[in-house]
Coordinates of C-alpha atoms in Angstrom, one line a residue:
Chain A
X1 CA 20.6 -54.3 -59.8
X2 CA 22.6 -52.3 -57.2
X3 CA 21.2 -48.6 -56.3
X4 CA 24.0 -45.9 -57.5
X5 CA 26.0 -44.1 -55.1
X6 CA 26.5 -40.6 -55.0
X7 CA 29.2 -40.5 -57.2
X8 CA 28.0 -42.8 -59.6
X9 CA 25.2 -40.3 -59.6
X10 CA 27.3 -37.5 -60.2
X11 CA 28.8 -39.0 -63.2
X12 CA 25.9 -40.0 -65.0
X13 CA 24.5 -36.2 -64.3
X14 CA 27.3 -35.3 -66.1
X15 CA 27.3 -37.5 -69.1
X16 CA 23.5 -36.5 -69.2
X17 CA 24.7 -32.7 -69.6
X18 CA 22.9 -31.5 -66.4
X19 CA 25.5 -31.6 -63.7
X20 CA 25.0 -31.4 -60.2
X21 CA 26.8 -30.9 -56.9
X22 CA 28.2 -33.3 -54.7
X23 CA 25.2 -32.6 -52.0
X24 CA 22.5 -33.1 -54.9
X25 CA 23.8 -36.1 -56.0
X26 CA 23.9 -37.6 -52.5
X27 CA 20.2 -36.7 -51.8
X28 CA 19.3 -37.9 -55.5
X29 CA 21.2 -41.6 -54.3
X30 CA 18.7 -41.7 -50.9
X31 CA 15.6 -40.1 -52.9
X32 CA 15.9 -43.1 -55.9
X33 CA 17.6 -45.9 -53.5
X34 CA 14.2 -47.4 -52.2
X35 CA 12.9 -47.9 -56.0
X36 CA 15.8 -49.6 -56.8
X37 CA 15.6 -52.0 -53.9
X38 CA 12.1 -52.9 -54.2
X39 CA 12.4 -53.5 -58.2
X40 CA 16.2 -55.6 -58.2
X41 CA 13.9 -58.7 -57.8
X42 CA 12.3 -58.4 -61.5
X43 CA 16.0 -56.5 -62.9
X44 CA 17.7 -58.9 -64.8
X45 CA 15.2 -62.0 -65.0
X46 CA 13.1 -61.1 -67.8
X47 CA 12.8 -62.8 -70.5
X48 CA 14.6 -62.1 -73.7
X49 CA 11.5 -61.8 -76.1
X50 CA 9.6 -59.6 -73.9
X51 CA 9.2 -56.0 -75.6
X52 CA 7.5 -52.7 -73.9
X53 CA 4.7 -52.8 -76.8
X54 CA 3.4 -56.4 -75.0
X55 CA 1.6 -53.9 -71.8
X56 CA -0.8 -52.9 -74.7
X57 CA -1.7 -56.4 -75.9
X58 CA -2.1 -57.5 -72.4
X59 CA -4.3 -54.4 -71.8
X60 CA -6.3 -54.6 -74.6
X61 CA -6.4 -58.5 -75.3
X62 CA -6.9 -59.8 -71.7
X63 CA -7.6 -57.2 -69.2
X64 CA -10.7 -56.4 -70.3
X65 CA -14.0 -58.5 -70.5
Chain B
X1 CA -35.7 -21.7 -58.6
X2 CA -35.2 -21.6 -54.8
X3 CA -32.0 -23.8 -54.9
X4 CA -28.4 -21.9 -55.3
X5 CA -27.9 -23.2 -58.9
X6 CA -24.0 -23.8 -58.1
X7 CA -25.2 -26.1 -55.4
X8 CA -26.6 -28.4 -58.3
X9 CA -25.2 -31.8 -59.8
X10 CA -23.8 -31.4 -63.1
X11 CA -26.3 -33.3 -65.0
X12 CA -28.5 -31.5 -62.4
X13 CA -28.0 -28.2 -64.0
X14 CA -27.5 -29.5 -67.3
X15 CA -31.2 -30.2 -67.4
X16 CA -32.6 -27.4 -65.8
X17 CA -31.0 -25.0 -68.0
X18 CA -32.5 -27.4 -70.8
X19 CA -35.4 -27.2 -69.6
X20 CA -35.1 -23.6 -68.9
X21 CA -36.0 -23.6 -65.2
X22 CA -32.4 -21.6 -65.2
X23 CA -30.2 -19.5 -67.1
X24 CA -27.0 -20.1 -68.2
X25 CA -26.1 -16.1 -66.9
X26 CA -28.3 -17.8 -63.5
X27 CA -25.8 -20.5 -63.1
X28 CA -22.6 -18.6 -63.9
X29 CA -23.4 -15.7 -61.7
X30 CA -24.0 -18.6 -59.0
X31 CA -20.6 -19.6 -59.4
X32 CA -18.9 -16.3 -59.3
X33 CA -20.7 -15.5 -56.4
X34 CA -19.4 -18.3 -54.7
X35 CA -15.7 -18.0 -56.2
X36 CA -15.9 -14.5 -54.5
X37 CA -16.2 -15.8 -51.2
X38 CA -14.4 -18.7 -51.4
X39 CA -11.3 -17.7 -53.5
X40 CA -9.7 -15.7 -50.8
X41 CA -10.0 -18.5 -48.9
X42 CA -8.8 -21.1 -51.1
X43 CA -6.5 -19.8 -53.5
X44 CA -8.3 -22.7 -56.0
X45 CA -8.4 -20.7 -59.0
X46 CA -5.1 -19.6 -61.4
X47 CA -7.5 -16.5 -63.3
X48 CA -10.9 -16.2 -62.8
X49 CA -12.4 -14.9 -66.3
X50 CA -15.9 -13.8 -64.8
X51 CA -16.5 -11.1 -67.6
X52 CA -16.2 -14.0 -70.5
X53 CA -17.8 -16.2 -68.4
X54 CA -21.4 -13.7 -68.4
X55 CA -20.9 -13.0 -71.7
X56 CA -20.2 -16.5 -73.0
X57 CA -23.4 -17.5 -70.8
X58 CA -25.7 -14.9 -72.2
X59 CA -24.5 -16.5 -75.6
X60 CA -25.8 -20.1 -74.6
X61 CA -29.1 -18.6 -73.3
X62 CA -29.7 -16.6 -76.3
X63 CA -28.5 -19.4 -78.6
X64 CA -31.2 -21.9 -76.8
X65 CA -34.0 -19.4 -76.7
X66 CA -33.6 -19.9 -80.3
X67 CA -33.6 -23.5 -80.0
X68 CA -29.9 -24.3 -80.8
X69 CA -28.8 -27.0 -77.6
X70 CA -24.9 -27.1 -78.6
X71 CA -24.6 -30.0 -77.0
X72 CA -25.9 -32.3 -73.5
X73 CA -24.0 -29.5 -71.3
X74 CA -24.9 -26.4 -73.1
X75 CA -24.2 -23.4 -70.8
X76 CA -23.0 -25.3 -68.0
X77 CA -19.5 -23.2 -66.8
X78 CA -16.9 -25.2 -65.6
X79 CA -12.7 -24.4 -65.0
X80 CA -10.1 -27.0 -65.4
X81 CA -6.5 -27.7 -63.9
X82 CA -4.0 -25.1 -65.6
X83 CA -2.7 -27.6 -67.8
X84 CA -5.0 -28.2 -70.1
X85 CA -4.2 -26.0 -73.7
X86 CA -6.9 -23.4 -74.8
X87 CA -5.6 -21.5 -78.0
X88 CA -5.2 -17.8 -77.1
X89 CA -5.0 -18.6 -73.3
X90 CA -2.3 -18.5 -70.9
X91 CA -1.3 -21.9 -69.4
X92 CA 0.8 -21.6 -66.2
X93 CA 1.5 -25.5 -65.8
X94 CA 1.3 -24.0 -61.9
X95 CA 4.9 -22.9 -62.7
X96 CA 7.1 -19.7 -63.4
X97 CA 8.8 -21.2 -66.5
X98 CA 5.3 -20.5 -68.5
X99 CA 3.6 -18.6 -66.2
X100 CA 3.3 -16.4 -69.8
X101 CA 2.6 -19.5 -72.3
X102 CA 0.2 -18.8 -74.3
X103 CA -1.4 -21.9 -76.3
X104 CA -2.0 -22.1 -79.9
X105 CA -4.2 -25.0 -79.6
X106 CA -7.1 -26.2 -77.9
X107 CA -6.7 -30.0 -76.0
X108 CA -9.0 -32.4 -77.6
X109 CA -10.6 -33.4 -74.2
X110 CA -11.3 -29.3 -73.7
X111 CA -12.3 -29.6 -76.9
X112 CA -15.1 -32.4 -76.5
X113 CA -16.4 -30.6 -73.6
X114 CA -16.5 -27.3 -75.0
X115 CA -18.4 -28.7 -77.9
X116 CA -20.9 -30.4 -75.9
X117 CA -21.7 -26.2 -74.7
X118 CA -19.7 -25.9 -71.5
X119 CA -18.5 -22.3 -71.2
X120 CA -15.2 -21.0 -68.9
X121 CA -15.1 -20.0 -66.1
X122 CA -11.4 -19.7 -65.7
X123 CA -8.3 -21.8 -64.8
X124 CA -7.4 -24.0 -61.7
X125 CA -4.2 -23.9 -59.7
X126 CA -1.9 -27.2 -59.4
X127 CA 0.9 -28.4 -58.4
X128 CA 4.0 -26.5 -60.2
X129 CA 4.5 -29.3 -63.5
X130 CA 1.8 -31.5 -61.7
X131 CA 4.6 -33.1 -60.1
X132 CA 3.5 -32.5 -56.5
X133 CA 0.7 -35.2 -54.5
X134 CA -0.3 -32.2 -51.8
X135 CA -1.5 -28.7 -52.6
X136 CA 1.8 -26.9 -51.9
X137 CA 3.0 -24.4 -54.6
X138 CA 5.8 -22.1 -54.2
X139 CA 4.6 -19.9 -57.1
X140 CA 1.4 -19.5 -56.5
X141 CA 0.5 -20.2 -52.7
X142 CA -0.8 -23.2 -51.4
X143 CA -4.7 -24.8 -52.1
X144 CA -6.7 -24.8 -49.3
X145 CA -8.9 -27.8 -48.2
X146 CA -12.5 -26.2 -48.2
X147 CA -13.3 -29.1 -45.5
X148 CA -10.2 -27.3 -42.8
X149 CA -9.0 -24.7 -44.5
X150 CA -5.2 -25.3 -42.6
X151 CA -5.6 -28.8 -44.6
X152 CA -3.9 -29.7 -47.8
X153 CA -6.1 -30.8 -50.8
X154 CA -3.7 -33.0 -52.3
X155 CA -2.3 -32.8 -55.7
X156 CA -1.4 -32.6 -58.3
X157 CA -4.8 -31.4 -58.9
X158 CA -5.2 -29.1 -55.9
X159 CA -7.5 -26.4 -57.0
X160 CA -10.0 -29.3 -58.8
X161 CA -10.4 -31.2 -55.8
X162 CA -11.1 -27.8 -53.7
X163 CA -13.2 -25.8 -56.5
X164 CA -15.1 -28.9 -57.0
X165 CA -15.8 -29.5 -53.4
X166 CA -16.6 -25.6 -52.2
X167 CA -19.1 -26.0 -55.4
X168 CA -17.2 -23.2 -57.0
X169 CA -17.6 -25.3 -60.3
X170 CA -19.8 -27.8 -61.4
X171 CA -16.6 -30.3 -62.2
X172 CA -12.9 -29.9 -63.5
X173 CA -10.5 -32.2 -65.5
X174 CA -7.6 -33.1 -63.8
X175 CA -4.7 -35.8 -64.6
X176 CA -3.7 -38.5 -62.7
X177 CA 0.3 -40.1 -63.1
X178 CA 0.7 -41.0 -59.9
X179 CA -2.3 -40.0 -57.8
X180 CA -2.9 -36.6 -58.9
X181 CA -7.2 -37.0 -59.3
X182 CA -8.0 -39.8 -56.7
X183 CA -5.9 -37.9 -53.7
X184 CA -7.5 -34.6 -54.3
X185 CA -10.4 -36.3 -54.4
X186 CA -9.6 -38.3 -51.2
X187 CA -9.2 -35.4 -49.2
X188 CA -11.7 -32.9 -50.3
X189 CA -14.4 -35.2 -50.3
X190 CA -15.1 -35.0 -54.3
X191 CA -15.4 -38.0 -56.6
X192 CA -12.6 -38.2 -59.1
X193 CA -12.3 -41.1 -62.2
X194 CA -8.6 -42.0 -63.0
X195 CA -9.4 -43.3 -66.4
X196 CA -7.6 -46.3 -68.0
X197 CA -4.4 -45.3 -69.8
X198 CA -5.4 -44.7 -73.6
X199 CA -9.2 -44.1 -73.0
X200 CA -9.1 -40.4 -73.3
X201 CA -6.6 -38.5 -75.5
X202 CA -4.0 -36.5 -73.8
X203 CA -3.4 -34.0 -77.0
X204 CA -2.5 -30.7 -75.9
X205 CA -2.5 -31.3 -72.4
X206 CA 0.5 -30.6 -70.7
X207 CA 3.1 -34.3 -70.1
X208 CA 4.4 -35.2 -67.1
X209 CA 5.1 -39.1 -68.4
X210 CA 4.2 -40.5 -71.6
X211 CA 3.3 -43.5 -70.4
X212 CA 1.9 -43.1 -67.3
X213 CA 0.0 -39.8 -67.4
X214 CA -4.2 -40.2 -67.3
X215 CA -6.9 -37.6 -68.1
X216 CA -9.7 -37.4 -66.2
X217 CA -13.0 -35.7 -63.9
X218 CA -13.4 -34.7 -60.6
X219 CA -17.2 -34.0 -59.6
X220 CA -19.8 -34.0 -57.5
X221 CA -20.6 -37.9 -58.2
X222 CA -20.5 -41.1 -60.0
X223 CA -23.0 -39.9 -62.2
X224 CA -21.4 -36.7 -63.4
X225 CA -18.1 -38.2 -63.9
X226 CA -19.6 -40.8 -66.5
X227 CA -21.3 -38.1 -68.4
X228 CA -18.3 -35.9 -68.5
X229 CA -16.2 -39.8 -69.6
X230 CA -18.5 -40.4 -72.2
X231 CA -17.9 -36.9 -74.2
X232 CA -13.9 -37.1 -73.8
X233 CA -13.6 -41.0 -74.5
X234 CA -12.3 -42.0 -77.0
X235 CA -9.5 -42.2 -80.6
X236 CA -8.1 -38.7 -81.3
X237 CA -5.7 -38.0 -84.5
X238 CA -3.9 -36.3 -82.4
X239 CA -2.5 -39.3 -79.8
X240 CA -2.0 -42.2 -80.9
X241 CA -2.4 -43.8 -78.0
X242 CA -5.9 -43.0 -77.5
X243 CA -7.5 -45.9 -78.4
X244 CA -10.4 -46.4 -80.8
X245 CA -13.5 -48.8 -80.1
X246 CA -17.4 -48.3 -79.2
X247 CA -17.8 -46.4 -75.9
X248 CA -19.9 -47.4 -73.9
X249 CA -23.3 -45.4 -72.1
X250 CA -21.3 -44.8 -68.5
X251 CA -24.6 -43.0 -67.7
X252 CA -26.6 -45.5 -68.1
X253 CA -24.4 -47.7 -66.2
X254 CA -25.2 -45.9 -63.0
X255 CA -28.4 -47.0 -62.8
X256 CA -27.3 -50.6 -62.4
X257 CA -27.7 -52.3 -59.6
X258 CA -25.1 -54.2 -58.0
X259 CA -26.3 -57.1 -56.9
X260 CA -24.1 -59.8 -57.6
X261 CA -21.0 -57.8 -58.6
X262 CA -18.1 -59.3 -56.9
X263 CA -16.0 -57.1 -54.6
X264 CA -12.6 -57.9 -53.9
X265 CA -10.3 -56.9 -50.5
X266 CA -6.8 -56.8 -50.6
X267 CA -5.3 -59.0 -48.4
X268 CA -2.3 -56.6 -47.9
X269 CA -0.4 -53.8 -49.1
X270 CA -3.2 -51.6 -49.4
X271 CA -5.2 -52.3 -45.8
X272 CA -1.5 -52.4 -44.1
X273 CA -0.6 -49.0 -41.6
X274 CA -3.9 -47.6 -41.9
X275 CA -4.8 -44.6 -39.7
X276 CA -7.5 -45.6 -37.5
X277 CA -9.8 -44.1 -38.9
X278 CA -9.4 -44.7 -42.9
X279 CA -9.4 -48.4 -41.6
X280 CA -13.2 -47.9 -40.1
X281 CA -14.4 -46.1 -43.0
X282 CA -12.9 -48.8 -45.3
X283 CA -15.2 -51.0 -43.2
X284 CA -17.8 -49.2 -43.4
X285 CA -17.8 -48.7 -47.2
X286 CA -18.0 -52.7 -47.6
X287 CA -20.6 -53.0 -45.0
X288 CA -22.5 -50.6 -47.5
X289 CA -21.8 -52.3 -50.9
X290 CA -22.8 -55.8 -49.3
X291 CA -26.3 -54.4 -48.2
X292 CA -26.3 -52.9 -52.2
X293 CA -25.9 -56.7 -52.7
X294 CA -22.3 -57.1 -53.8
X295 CA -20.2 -60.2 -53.0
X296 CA -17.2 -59.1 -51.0
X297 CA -14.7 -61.5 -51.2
X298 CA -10.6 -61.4 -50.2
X299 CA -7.8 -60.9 -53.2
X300 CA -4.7 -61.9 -53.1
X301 CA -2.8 -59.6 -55.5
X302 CA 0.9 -59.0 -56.4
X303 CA 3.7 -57.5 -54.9
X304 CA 2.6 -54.0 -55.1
X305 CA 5.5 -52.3 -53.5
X306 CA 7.4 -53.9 -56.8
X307 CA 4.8 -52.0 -59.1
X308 CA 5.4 -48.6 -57.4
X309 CA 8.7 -49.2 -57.5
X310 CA 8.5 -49.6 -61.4
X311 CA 6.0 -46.4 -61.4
X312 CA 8.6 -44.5 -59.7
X313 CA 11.5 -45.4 -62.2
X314 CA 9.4 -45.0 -65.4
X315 CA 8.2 -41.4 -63.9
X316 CA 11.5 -40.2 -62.6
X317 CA 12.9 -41.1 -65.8
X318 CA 9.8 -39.4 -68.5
X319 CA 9.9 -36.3 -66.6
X320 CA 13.8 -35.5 -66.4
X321 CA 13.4 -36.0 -70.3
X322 CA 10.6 -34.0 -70.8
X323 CA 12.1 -31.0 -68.6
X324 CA 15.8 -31.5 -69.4
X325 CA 16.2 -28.5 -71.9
X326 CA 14.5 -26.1 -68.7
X327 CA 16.4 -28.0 -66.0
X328 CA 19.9 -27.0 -68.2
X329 CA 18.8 -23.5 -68.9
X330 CA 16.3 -22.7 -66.2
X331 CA 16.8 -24.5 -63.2
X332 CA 16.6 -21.3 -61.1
X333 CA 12.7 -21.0 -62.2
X334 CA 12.1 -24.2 -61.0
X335 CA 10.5 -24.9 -57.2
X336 CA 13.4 -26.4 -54.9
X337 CA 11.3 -29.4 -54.7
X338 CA 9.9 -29.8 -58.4
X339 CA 13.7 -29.8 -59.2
X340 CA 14.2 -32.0 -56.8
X341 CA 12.3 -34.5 -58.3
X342 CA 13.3 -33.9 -61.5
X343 CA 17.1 -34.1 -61.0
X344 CA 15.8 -38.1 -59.6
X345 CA 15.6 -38.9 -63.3
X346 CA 18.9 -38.4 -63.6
X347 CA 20.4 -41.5 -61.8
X348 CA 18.0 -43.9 -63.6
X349 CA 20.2 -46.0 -66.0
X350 CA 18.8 -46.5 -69.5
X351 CA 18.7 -50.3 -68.7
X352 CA 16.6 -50.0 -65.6
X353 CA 13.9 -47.5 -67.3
X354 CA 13.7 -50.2 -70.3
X355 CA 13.1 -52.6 -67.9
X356 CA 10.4 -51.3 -65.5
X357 CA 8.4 -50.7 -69.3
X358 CA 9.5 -54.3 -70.2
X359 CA 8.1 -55.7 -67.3
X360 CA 4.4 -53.7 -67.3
X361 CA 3.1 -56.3 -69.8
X362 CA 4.0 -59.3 -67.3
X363 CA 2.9 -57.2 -63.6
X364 CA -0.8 -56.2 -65.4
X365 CA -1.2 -60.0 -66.9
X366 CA -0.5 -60.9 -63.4
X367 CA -3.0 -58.2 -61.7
X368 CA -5.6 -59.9 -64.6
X369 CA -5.1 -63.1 -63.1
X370 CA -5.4 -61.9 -59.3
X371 CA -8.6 -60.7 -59.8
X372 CA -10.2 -63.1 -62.2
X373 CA -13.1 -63.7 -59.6
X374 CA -13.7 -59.9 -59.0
X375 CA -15.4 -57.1 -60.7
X376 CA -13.6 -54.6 -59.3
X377 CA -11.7 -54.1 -55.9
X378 CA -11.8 -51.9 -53.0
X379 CA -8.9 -49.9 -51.5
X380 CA -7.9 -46.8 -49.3
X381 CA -6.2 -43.5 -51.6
X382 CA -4.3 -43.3 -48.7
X383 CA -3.1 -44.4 -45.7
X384 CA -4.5 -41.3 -43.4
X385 CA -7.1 -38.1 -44.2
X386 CA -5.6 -34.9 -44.8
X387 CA -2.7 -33.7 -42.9
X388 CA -2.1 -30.0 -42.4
X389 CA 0.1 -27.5 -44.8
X390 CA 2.2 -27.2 -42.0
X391 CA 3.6 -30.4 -41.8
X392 CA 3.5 -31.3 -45.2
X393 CA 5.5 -28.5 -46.5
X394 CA 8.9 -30.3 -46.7
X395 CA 9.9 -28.7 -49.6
X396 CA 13.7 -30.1 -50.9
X397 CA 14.5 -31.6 -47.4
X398 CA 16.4 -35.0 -47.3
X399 CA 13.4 -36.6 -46.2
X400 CA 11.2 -35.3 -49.0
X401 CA 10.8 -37.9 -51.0
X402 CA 10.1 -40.4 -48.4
X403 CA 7.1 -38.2 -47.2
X404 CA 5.7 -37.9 -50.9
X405 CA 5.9 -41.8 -51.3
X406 CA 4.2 -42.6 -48.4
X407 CA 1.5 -40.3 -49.4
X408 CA 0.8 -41.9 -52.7
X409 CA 2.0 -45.5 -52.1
X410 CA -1.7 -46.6 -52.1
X411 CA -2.0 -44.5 -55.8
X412 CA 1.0 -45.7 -58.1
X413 CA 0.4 -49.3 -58.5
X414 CA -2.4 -48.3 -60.3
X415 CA -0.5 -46.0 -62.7
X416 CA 1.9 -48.2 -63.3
X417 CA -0.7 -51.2 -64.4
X418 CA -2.5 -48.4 -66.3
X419 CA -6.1 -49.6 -64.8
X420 CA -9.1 -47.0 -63.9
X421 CA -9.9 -46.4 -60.8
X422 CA -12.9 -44.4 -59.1
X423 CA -12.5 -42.5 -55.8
X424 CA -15.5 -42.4 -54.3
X425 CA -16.4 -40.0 -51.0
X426 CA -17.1 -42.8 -48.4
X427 CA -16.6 -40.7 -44.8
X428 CA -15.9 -38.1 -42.4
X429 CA -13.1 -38.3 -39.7
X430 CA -14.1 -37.0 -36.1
X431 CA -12.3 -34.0 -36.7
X432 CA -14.6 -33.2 -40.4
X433 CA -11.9 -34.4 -42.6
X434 CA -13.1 -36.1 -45.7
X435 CA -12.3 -39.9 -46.6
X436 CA -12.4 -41.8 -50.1
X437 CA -11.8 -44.9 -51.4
X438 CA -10.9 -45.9 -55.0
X439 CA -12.4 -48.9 -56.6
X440 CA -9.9 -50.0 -59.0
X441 CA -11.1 -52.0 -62.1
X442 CA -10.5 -53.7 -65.2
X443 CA -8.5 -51.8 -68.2
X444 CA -11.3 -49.5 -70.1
X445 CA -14.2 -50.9 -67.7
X446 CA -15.0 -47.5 -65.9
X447 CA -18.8 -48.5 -66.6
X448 CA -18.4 -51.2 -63.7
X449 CA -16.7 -48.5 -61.3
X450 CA -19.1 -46.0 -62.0
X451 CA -22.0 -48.2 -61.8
X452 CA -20.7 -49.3 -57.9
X453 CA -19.5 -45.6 -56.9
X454 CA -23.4 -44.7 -57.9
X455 CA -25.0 -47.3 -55.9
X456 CA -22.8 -46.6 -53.1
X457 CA -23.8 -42.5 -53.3
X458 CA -27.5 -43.7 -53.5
X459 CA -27.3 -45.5 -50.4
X460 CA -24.9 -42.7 -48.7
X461 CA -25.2 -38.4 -48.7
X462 CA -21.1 -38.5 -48.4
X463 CA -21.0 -36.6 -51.6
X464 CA -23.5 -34.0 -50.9
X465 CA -22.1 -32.6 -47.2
X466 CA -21.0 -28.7 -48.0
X467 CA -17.8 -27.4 -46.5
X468 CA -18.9 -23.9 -44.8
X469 CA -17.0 -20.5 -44.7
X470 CA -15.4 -19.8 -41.5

């Protein structure tokens, strides 16, 4: 997991239907940049059975006493 | 009765106009008074409906004289953040885009309260969309800290953490996706409960993210939160998400004592780049709960910079949704940093979002493990006490969203993992600024947060310093 660039960012604005300039897309890249540094350890290595639904299990099964 | 009743608890005044050692007019003309004075100051409240207010309170003292209690907060007046639906009232959201919404229905946790007798006294100002962690609204003017009035409040709910703190109400809901109770709380010296995601329903209040957005109280203490918890707890037809189950007596809770509760430290993350002075009163806030008789012990927990990291992409992502149709057709309504934020959502790949909700599951199992040994654990809000309006007002700048992730890096974690958390008053800087600490606990055990946060405000008068009027 790589952070987008600018114009990566620009692009996907624009598939998204809200486009934005080439100065907002570069600010967008610095604002999001950090998160997708600090999460590219977990991208790509989860498991393949593992849905979003398993959060609630875990909450309700196991984190409480 | 010789006391100001606005300067009362919540279950304070709940009893005495029980009891009828007060009105209900009594204790909402207390309020108003102080709203008067302190509003100009503060800019806390959105509208102020004192007319309604009197009248609604002369219903609930007329209604009791003939022996009809609606309910274990009958009369009491209270105002909530602006984003909480009342049919037939206008919800700002603290933005332009509805500055003239009115709602059609009434949110189920409004709802609860207003059936246990709790009358309006009006509506609270916030961040614009609640997506803003200090005070700063370009619509509406910035909150001011009641504690230094050139202070933010923090946000999202600004105008809770002040009203609540300049006693200008008795408590307020506010909502917590990223930080939004426990820094308002932090800096205005108030006690705010982030409640466990699904333990109170968020119908008809307004979304920010679906699966990271909380309700829940700031008051006066420990105590009032849990009675306030115990009327909006629980399943609602209305969200699904709310979950079902016995709740338990969070009142009674608080008069626990703590000996023998476990207390864990964090080893890191969350005691790293500490001002000075956060870093003494975290210190001093264990030295307190060991003489209560709680084991304090050091935890190891997870990478946490990878769970805010995950908070931040699940947010970015839920809000550019929700807002897309407004950020399309009214982007010029928005605040230049509101849109700012939104627009973040953008770059998110589909993939990525999928993956930081994927992974939740996994990081809270993980958290469970960490703290096996512990009841609940002890950290900072954040890093330093309030800094002024001033220097916080950096709008769309480049360095914008550093300056908001700093400020809530101690918060999001905690979103993310969808665990309560309790932030408690615990200290004053040199300078008069207030300090808190959140006690973080297990999913849907609030009981065990409330029941420390009570002790601690037994054995400490934090909670009950006033701000005073320059």
């Amino acid at each position: 997991m790589t952070r987008p660039t600018a114009k990566e960012i620009k692009a996907m604005a624009d598939v998204a239907g809200v486009p934005v300039d080439n100065d907002v897309a570069a600010r967008i890249a610095n604002s999001v940049g950090p998160a997708f540094d600090a999460f590219a350890a977990i991208a790509g290595t989860l498991p393949f059975d593992l849905e979003p639904s398993t959060f609630v299990v875990v909450q309700t099964e196991k984190a409480a006493r | 009765m010789k006391t100001e009743p606005a300067l009362m608890s919540l279950t304070s005044v709940a009893r005495a106009i029980a009891d009828k050692q007060v009105s209900s007019r009594e204790v909402t003309q207390s309020c108003l008074d102080r709203i008067a004075r302190w509003q100009p100051h503060l800019n806390a409240f959105m509208a102020i409906e004192a007319e309604d207010a009197l009248k609604a309170a002369d219903a609930a003292d007329a209604a009791l004289a003939k022996g009809a209690r609606r309910g274990v907060l009958h009369g009491v007046p209270l105002a909530h953040k602006d984003m909480y639906y009342e049919a037939g009232k206008v919800v700002t959201c603290g933005s332009r885009i509805r500055r003239d919404f009115v709602a059609t229905t009434t949110s189920t946790a409004l709802q609860r309260l207003k059936d246990a007798g709790t009358i309006r006294l009006g509506s609270l100002q916030m961040a614009e969309f609640a997506y803003g962690p200090t005070g700063h609204n370009v619509h509406y003017g910035p909150v001011h800290n009641p504690f230094a009035l050139d202070r933010i409040t923090g946000g999202s709910s600004s105008g809770s953490g002040s009203a609540v703190a300049a006693r200008l109400t008795f408590a307020a809901l506010g909502s917590d996706t990223g930080g939004s109770v426990r820094m308002p709380a932090h800096f205005c010296g108030v006690t705010g409960l982030k409640t466990t995601m699904g333990r109170i329903s968020r119908a008809g209040a307004m979304p920010l993210s679906q699966s990271l957005d909380t309700v829940g109280p700031l008051a006066r203490t420990a105590e009032d939160c849990a009675v306030l918890l115990r009327l909006m707890a629980g399943a609602d037809p209305a969200d699904s998400t709310a979950i079902s189950g016995p709740i338990p007596d969070y009142a009674a809770a608080t008069t626990e004592s703590i000996r023998g509760l476990a207390i864990g430290v964090p080893n890191a993350f969350y005691v790293d780049d500490l001002d000075e002075e956060v870093a003494s009163a975290l210190d001093a806030t264990i030295a307190v709960l060991r003489r209560e008789g709680a084991n304090v012990v050091k935890v190891e927990l997870p990478d946490q910079r990878q769970l805010s990291a995950a908070s931040q992409l699940v947010l970015a992502v839920e809000a550019a949704a929700f807002h897309k149709r407004w950020m399309i057709e009214r982007a010029q309504d928005y605040g230049p940093q509101v849109l700012m934020r939104l627009q973040n959502g953008l770059a998110i790949p589909g993939v990525s979002y999928l993956e930081a909700l994927r992974w939740r599951g996994q990081a809270l199992a993980a958290h469970v493990a960490a703290v096996a040994n512990v009841d609940a654990v002890i950290a900072p809000v954040s890093p330093a006490p309030a800094p002024t309006i001033a220097e916080s007002d950096v709008g769309n700048s480049p360095d914008a969203e550093a300056v908001i992730q700093r400020l809530t890096r101690l918060t999001r974690p905690i979103n993310y993992l969808g665990l309560p958390a309790l932030s408690i008053p615990c200290g004053f800087t040199r300078g008069g600024l207030p300090v808190g600490m959140q006690l973080i606990g297990r999913s849907f055990d609030e009981a065990t947060l409330l029941r420390v946060g009570a002790a601690f405000q037994r054995a400490t008068d934090f909670h009950e310093r006033l701000p005073k009027l320059p």
